[in-house]
Coordinates of C-alpha atoms and ligand atoms in Angstrom, one line a residue:
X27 CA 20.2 -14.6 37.6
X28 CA 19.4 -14.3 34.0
X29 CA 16.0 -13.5 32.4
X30 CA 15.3 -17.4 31.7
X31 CA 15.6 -18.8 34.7
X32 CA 13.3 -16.2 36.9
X33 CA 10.4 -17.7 34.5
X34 CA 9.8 -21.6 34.1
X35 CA 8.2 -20.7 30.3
X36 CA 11.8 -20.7 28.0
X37 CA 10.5 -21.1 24.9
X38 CA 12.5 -21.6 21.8
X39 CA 10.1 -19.8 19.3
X40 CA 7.3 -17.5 21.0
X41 CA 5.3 -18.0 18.1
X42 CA 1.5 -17.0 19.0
X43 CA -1.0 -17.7 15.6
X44 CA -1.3 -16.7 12.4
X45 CA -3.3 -13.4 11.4
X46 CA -4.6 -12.4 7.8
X47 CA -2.7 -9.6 6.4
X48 CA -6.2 -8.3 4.7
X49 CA -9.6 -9.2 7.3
X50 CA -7.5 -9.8 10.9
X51 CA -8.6 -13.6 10.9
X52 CA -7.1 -15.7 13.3
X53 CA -5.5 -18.9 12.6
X54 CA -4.0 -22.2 14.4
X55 CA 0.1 -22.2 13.9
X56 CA -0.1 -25.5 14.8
X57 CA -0.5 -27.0 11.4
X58 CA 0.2 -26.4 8.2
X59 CA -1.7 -23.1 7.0
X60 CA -1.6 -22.0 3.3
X61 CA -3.6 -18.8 2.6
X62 CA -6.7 -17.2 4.5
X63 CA -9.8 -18.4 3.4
X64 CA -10.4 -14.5 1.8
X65 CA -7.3 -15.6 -0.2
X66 CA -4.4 -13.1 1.4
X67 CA -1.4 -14.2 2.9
X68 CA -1.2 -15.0 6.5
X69 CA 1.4 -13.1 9.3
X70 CA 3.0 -15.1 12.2
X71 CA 2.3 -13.5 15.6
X72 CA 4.5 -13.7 18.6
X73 CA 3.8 -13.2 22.0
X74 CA 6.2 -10.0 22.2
X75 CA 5.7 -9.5 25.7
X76 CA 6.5 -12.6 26.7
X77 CA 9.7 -13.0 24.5
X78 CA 11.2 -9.5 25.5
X79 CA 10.9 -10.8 29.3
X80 CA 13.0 -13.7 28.0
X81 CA 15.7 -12.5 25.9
X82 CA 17.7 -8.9 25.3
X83 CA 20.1 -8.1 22.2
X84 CA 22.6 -8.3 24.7
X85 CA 22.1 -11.7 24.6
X86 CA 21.6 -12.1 21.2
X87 CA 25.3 -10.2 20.6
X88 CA 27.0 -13.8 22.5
X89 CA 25.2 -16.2 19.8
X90 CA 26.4 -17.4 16.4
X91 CA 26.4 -15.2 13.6
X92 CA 23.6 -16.7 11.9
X93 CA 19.9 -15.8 11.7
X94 CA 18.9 -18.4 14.1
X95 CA 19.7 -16.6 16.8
X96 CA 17.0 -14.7 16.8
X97 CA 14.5 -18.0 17.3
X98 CA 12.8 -16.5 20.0
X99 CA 10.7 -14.5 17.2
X100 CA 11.3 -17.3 14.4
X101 CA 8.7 -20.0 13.8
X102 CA 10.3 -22.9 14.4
X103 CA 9.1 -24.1 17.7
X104 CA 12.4 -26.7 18.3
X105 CA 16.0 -26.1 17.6
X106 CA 15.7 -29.8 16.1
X107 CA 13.7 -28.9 12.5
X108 CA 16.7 -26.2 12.0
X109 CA 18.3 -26.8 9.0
X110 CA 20.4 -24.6 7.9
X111 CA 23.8 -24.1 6.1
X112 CA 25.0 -21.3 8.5
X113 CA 22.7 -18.4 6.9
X114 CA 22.9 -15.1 7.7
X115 CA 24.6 -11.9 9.7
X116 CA 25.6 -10.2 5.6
X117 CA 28.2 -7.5 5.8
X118 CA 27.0 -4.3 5.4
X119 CA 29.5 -2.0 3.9
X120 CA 30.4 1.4 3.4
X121 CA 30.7 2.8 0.3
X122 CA 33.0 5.8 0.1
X123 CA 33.7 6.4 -3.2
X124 CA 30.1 5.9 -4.8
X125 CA 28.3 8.0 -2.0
X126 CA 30.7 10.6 -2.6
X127 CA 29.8 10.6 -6.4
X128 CA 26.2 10.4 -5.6
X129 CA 25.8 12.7 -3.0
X130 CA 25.0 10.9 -0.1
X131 CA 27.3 11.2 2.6
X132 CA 26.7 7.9 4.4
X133 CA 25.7 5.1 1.8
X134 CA 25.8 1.8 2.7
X135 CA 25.0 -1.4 1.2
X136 CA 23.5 -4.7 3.1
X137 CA 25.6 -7.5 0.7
X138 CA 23.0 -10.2 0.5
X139 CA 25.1 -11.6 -2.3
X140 CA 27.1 -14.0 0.1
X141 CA 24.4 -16.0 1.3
X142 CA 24.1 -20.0 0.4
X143 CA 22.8 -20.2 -3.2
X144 CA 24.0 -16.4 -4.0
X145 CA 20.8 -14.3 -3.2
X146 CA 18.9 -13.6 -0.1
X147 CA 16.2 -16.3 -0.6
X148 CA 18.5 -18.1 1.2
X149 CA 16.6 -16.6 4.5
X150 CA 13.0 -17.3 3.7
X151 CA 14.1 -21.0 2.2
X152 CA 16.1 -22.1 5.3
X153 CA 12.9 -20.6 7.5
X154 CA 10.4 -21.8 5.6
X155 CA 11.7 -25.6 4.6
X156 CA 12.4 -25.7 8.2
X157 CA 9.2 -24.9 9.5
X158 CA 7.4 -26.8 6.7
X159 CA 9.7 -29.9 8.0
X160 CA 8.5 -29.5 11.3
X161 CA 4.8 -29.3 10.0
X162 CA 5.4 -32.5 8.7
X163 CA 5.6 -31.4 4.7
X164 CA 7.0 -34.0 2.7
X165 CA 6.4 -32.2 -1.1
X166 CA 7.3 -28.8 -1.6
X167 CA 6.1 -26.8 -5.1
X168 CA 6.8 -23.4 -6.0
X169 CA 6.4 -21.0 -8.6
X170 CA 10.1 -18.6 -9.0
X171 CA 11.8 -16.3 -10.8
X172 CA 14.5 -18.8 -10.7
X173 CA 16.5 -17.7 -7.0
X174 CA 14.1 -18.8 -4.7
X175 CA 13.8 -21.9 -6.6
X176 CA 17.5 -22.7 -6.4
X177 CA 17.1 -21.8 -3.0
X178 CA 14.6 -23.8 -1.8
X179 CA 15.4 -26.7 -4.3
X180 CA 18.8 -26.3 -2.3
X181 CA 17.5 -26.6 1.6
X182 CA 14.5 -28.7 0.9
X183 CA 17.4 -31.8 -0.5
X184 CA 19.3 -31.0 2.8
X185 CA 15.9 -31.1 4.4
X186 CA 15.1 -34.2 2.5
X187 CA 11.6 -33.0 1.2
X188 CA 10.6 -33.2 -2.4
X189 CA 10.5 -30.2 -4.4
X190 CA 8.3 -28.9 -7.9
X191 CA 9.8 -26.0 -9.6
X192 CA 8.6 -23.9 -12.2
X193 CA 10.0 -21.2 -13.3
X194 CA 10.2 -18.8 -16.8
X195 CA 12.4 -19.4 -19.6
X196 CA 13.8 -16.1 -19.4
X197 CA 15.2 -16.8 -15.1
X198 CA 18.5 -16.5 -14.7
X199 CA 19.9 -20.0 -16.2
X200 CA 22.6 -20.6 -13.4
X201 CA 18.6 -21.2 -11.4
X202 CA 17.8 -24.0 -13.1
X203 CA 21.5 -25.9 -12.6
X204 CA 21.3 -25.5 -9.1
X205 CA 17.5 -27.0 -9.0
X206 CA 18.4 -29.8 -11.1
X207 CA 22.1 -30.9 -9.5
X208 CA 19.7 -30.6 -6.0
X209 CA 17.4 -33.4 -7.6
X210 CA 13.7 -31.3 -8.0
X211 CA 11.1 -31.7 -10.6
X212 CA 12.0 -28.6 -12.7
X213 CA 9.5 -27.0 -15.6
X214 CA 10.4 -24.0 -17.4
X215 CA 7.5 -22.1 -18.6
X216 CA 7.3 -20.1 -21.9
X217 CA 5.8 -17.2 -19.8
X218 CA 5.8 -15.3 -16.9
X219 CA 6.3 -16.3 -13.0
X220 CA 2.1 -15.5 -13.1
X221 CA 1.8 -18.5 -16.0
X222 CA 4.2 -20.7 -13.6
X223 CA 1.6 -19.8 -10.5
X224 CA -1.0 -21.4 -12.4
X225 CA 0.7 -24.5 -13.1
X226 CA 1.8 -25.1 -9.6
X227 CA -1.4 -24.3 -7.8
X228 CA -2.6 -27.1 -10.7
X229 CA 0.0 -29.8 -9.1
X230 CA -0.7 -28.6 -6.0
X231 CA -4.2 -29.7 -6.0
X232 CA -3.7 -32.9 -7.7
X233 CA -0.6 -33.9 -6.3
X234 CA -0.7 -33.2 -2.9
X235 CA 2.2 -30.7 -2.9
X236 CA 2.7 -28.2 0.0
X237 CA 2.1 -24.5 -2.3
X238 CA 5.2 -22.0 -1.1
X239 CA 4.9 -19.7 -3.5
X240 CA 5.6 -16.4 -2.4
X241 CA 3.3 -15.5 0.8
X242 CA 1.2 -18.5 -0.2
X243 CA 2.5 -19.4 3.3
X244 CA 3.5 -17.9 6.0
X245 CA 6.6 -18.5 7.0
X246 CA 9.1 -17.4 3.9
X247 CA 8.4 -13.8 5.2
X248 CA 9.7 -14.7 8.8
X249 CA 13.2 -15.8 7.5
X250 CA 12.7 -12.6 5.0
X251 CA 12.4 -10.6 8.4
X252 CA 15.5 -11.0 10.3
X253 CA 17.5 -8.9 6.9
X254 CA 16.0 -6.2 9.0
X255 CA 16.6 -7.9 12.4
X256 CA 20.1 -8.0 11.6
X257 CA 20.6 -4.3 9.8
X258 CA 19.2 -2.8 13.4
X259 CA 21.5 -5.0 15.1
X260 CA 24.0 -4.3 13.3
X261 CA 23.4 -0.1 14.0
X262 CA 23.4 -0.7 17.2
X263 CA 19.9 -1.2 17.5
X264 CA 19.0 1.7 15.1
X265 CA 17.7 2.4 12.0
X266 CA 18.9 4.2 9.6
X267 CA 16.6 7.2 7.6
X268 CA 16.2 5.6 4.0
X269 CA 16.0 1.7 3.5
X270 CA 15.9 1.0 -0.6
X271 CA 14.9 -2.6 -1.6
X272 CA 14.6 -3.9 -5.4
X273 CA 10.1 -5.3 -5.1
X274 CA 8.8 -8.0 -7.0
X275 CA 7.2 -10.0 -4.5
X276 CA 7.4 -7.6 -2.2
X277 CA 8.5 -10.3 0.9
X278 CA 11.3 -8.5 1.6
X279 CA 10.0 -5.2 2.0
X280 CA 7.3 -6.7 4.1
X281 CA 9.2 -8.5 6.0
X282 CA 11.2 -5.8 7.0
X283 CA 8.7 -3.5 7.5
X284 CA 7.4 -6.6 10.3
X285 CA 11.0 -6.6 11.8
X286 CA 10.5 -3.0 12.5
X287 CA 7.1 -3.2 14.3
X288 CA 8.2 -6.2 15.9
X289 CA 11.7 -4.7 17.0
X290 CA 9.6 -1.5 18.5
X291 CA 7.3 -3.6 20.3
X292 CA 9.8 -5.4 22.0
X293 CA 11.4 -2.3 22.6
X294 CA 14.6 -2.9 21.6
X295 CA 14.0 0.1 19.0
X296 CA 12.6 3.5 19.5
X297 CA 9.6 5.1 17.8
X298 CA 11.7 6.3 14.0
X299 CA 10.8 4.7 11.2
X300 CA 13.5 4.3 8.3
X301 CA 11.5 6.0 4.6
X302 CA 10.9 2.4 2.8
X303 CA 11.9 2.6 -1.2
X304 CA 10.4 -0.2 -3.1
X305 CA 12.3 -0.3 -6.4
X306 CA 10.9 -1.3 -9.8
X307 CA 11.7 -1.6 -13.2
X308 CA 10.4 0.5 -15.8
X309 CA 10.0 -2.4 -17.6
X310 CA 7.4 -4.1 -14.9
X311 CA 6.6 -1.4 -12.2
X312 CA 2.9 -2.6 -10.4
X313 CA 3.6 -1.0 -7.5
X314 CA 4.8 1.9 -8.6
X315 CA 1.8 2.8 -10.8
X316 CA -0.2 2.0 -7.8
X317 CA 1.7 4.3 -5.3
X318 CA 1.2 7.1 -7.6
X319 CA -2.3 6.7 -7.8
X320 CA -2.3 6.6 -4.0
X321 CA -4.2 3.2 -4.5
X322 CA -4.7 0.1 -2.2
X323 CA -3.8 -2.8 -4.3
X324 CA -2.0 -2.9 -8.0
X325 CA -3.3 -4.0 -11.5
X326 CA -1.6 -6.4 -12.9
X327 CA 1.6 -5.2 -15.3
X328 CA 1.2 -6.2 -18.8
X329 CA 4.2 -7.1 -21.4
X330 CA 6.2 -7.5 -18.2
X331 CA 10.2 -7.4 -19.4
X332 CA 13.3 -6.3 -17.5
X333 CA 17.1 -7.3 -16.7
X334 CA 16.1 -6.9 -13.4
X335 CA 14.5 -10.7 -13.5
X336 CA 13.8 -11.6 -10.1
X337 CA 11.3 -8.3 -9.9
X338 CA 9.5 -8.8 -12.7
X339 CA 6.4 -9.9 -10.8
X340 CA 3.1 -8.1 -12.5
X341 CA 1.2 -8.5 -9.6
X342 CA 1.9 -9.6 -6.2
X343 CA -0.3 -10.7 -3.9
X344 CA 0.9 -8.9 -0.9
X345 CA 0.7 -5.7 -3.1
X346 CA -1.4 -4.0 -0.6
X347 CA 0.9 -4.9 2.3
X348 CA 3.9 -3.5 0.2
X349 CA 1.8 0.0 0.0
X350 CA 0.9 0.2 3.5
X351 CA 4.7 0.0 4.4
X352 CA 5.6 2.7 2.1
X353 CA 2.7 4.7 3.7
X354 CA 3.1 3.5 6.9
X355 CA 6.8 5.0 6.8
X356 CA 6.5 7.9 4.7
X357 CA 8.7 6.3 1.7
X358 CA 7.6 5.7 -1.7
X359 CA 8.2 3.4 -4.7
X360 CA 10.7 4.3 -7.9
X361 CA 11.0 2.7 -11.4
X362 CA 13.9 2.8 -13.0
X363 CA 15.0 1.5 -16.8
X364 CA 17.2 -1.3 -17.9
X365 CA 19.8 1.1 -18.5
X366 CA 20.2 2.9 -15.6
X367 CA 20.4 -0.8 -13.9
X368 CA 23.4 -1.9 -16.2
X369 CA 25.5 1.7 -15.2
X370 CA 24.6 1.3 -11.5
X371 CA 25.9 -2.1 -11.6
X372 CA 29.4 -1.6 -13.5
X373 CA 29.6 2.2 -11.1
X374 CA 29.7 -0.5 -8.0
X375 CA 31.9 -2.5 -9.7
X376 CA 34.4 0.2 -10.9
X377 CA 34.1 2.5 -7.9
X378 CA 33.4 -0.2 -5.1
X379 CA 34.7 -3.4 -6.3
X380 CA 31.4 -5.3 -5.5
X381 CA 29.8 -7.0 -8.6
X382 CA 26.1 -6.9 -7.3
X383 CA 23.1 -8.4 -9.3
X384 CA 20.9 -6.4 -11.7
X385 CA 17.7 -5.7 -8.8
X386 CA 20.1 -4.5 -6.7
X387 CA 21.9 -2.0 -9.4
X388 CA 18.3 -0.6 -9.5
X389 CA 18.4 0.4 -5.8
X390 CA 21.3 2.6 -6.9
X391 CA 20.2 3.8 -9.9
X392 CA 17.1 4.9 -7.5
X393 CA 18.9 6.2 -5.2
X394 CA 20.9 8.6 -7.6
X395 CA 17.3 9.3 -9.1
X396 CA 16.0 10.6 -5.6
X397 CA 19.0 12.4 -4.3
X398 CA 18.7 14.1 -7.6
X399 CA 14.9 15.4 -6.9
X400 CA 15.9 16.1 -3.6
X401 CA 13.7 13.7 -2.1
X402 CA 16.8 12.2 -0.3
X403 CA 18.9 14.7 1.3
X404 CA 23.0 14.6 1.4
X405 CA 23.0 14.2 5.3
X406 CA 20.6 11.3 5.0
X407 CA 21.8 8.0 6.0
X408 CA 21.1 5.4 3.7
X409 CA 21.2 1.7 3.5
X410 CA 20.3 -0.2 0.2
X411 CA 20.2 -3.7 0.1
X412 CA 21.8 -5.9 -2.7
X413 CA 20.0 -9.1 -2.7
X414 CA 22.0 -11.3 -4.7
X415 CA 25.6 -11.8 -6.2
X416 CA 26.5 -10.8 -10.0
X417 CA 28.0 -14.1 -10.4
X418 CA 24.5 -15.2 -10.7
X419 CA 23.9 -12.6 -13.9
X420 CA 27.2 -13.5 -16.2
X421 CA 25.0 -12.5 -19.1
X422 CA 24.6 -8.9 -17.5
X423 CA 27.8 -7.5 -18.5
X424 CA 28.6 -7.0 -22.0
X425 CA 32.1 -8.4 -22.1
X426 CA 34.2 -7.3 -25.3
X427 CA 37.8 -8.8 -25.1
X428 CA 40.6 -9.2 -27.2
X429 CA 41.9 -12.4 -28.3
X430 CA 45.8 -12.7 -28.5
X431 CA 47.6 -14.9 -30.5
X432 CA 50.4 -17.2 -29.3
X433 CA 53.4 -15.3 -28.5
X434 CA 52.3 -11.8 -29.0
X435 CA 52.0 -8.8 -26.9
X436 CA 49.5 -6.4 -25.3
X437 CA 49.6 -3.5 -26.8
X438 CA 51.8 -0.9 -25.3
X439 CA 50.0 0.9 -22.3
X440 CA 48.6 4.8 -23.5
X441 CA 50.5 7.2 -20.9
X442 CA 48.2 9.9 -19.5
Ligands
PLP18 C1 17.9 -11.0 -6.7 C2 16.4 -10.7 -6.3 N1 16.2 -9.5 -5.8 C3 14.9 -9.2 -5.5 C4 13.8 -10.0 -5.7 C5 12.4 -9.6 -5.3 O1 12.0 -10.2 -4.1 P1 10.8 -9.9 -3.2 O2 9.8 -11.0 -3.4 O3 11.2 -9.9 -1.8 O4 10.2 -8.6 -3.6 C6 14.1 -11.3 -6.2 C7 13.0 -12.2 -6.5 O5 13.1 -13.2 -7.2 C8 15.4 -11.6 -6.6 O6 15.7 -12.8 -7.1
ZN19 ZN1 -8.4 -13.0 5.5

């Protein structure tokens, strides 16, 4: 007799309400919810108890290898509004040869880079365009950094929902292809993703658009979530001591911060906490200057300007969220500079064979900064996750090559 059938109530999503992040208001998840009316972003609830009587990673080991299969603590209330390209369940790798070098005996890296569109937006777009889908959404409009635009640009076609996207000049311009071939409204702005907020949240009120700009709903962060749903599951059901992740946003460290307190509640992990390490760039680091000043909430970042792209964010409106996680698990936040980025990202290459995307480099470089101060020890086990592929950075790596002419020869190979 398994679990579902001793209780008539098999739900496909045990999805509760929606709770502000900041003042603990309680909203209806049965429409569509932007942000709490104090203005912060609003957290799904489950009913945990209810969902661990109907379903144990046991069972969750015999289902596809895609994020759906954990729907019992996904939004979407019917397996109908799914749409999906097969997201999720992104290898997580051992890497020998650069731990060695830097120390740290078990290194591992979460490779979000194979994900549909290149980058793990891929899990908050196929959540979130489902879920708005099922809400009834017809117009999506976001302001990006240019991934979660191609991303969302990408499911909401499949989806058939209309999409607005602005995005910077300066986003990685392999975004904007992808946005336009999916048939969105795209804008570039001569600015920052802040200036392209402000001109969606314009549209938005005019036009009627639905706003999912990051944690201006709800529901992004759930598909965030299960990158740490499927790192436990992947242990075994642990966690490991040190999780790095490159912050802009923040929805990722957020949202894996919620998979842990939602994973110990349904007790299918014990009471340790991995250390969180948001990672910055010197060039636009928010919430490290707040971290250090043991504040609440960030100022905004001024002259924001990094390789790192998709974390330049000057200030994020779950910024006090992304503190309380680094508090919450005794971890911290770390800039590092544009240079350290570019050698962490050709060392992968070179030692590991993985061409990984500039935030993700910085988790490295970060990494090798704080097993240097000692803050991370050699015996700690670490897990760092690189959210997107290089081939979505070509402009990254300084290519200098030779140019042959017709017939002639490579110079003669220099003998050690
Ligand atoms: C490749 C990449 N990594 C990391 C981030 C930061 O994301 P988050 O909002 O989860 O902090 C972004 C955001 O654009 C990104 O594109
Ligand atoms: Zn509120």
């Amino acid at each position: 007799v398994t679990a579902q059938s001793q209780s008539g109530d098999v739900r496909h999503s045990y999805l509760d309400r929606l709770e502000c992040g900041r003042c603990s208001a309680s909203c209806d998840s049965r429409v569509r919810q932007g942000v709490c009316a104090c203005g912060s972003p609003l957290l799904a609830r489950y009913d945990l108890d209810l969902a661990a009587k109907q379903v144990t990673p046991d069972e969750i080991a015999q289902r596809p290898p895609s994020l759906w299969r954990y729907h019992e603590i996904l939004p979407v209330l019917s397996p109908d509004a799914v749409v999906s390209f097969g997201e999720g369940m992104t290898p997580l790798i051992p890497l020998p040869r650069l731990g060695e070098k830097l120390g740290i005996r078990n290194l591992q890296m979460k490779d979000e880079g194979l994900l549909p569109t290149g980058t793990f937006k891929a899990r908050g777009a196929a959540v979130g365009v489902s879920k708005a889908k099922e809400l009834g959404v017809r117009r999506i409009a976001m302001s990006t950094n240019g991934n979660a635009g191609a991303a969302w640009a990408t499911y909401a076609a499949r989806a058939n929902l209309g999409a607005l996207i602005v995005m910077p000049v300066g986003a990685p311009a392999i975004t904007r292809a992808e946005c336009a071939i999916a048939g969105s409204r795209l804008y570039l702005v001569d600015g920052l993703i802040s200036d392209a907020g402000a001109i969606v949240a314009e549209a938005v009120a005019r036009d009627g658009y639905f706003d999912v700009s990051t944690l201006k709903e709800p529901y992004r962060l759930e598909g965030k979530k299960t990158m740490g749903l499927e790192l436990f599951e992947q242990l075994g059901w642990r966690v490991p001591d040190v999780i790095f992740y490159p912050t802009g946003g923040g929805v990722g460290l957020i949202g894996i911060h919620k998979a842990l307190k939602e994973c110990q509640a349904l007790g299918w992990i014990g009471p340790k906490l991995p250390r969180l390490v948001a990672v910055q760039s010197t060039g636009c680091a928010p919430i490290v200057k707040a971290w250090e000043e043991h504040a609440e909430t960030s100022q905004p970042w001024t002259d924001a300007r990094t390789i790192a792209f998709g974390i330049t964010v000057p200030k994020a409106l779950g910024d006090f969220l992304i503190l309380q996680a680094l508090n919450d698990t005794a971890g911290c936040a770390v800039a590092v500079d544009d240079e350290s980025i570019l050698d962490a990202q050709q060392g992968l290459a070179r030692m590991e064979g993985a061409f990984i995307c500039p935030e993700g480099a910085a988790c490295f470089a970060a990494a090798a900064r704080l097993r240097r101060t000692g803050w991370l020890g050699p015996d700690d086990e670490v897990v760092v996750f690189n959210t997107g592929t290089g081939l979505k950075y070509p402009a990254t790596v300084d290519v200098q090559v030779p140019v042959l002419d017709k017939g002639a020869a490579v110079p003669a190979r220099k003998r050690a």
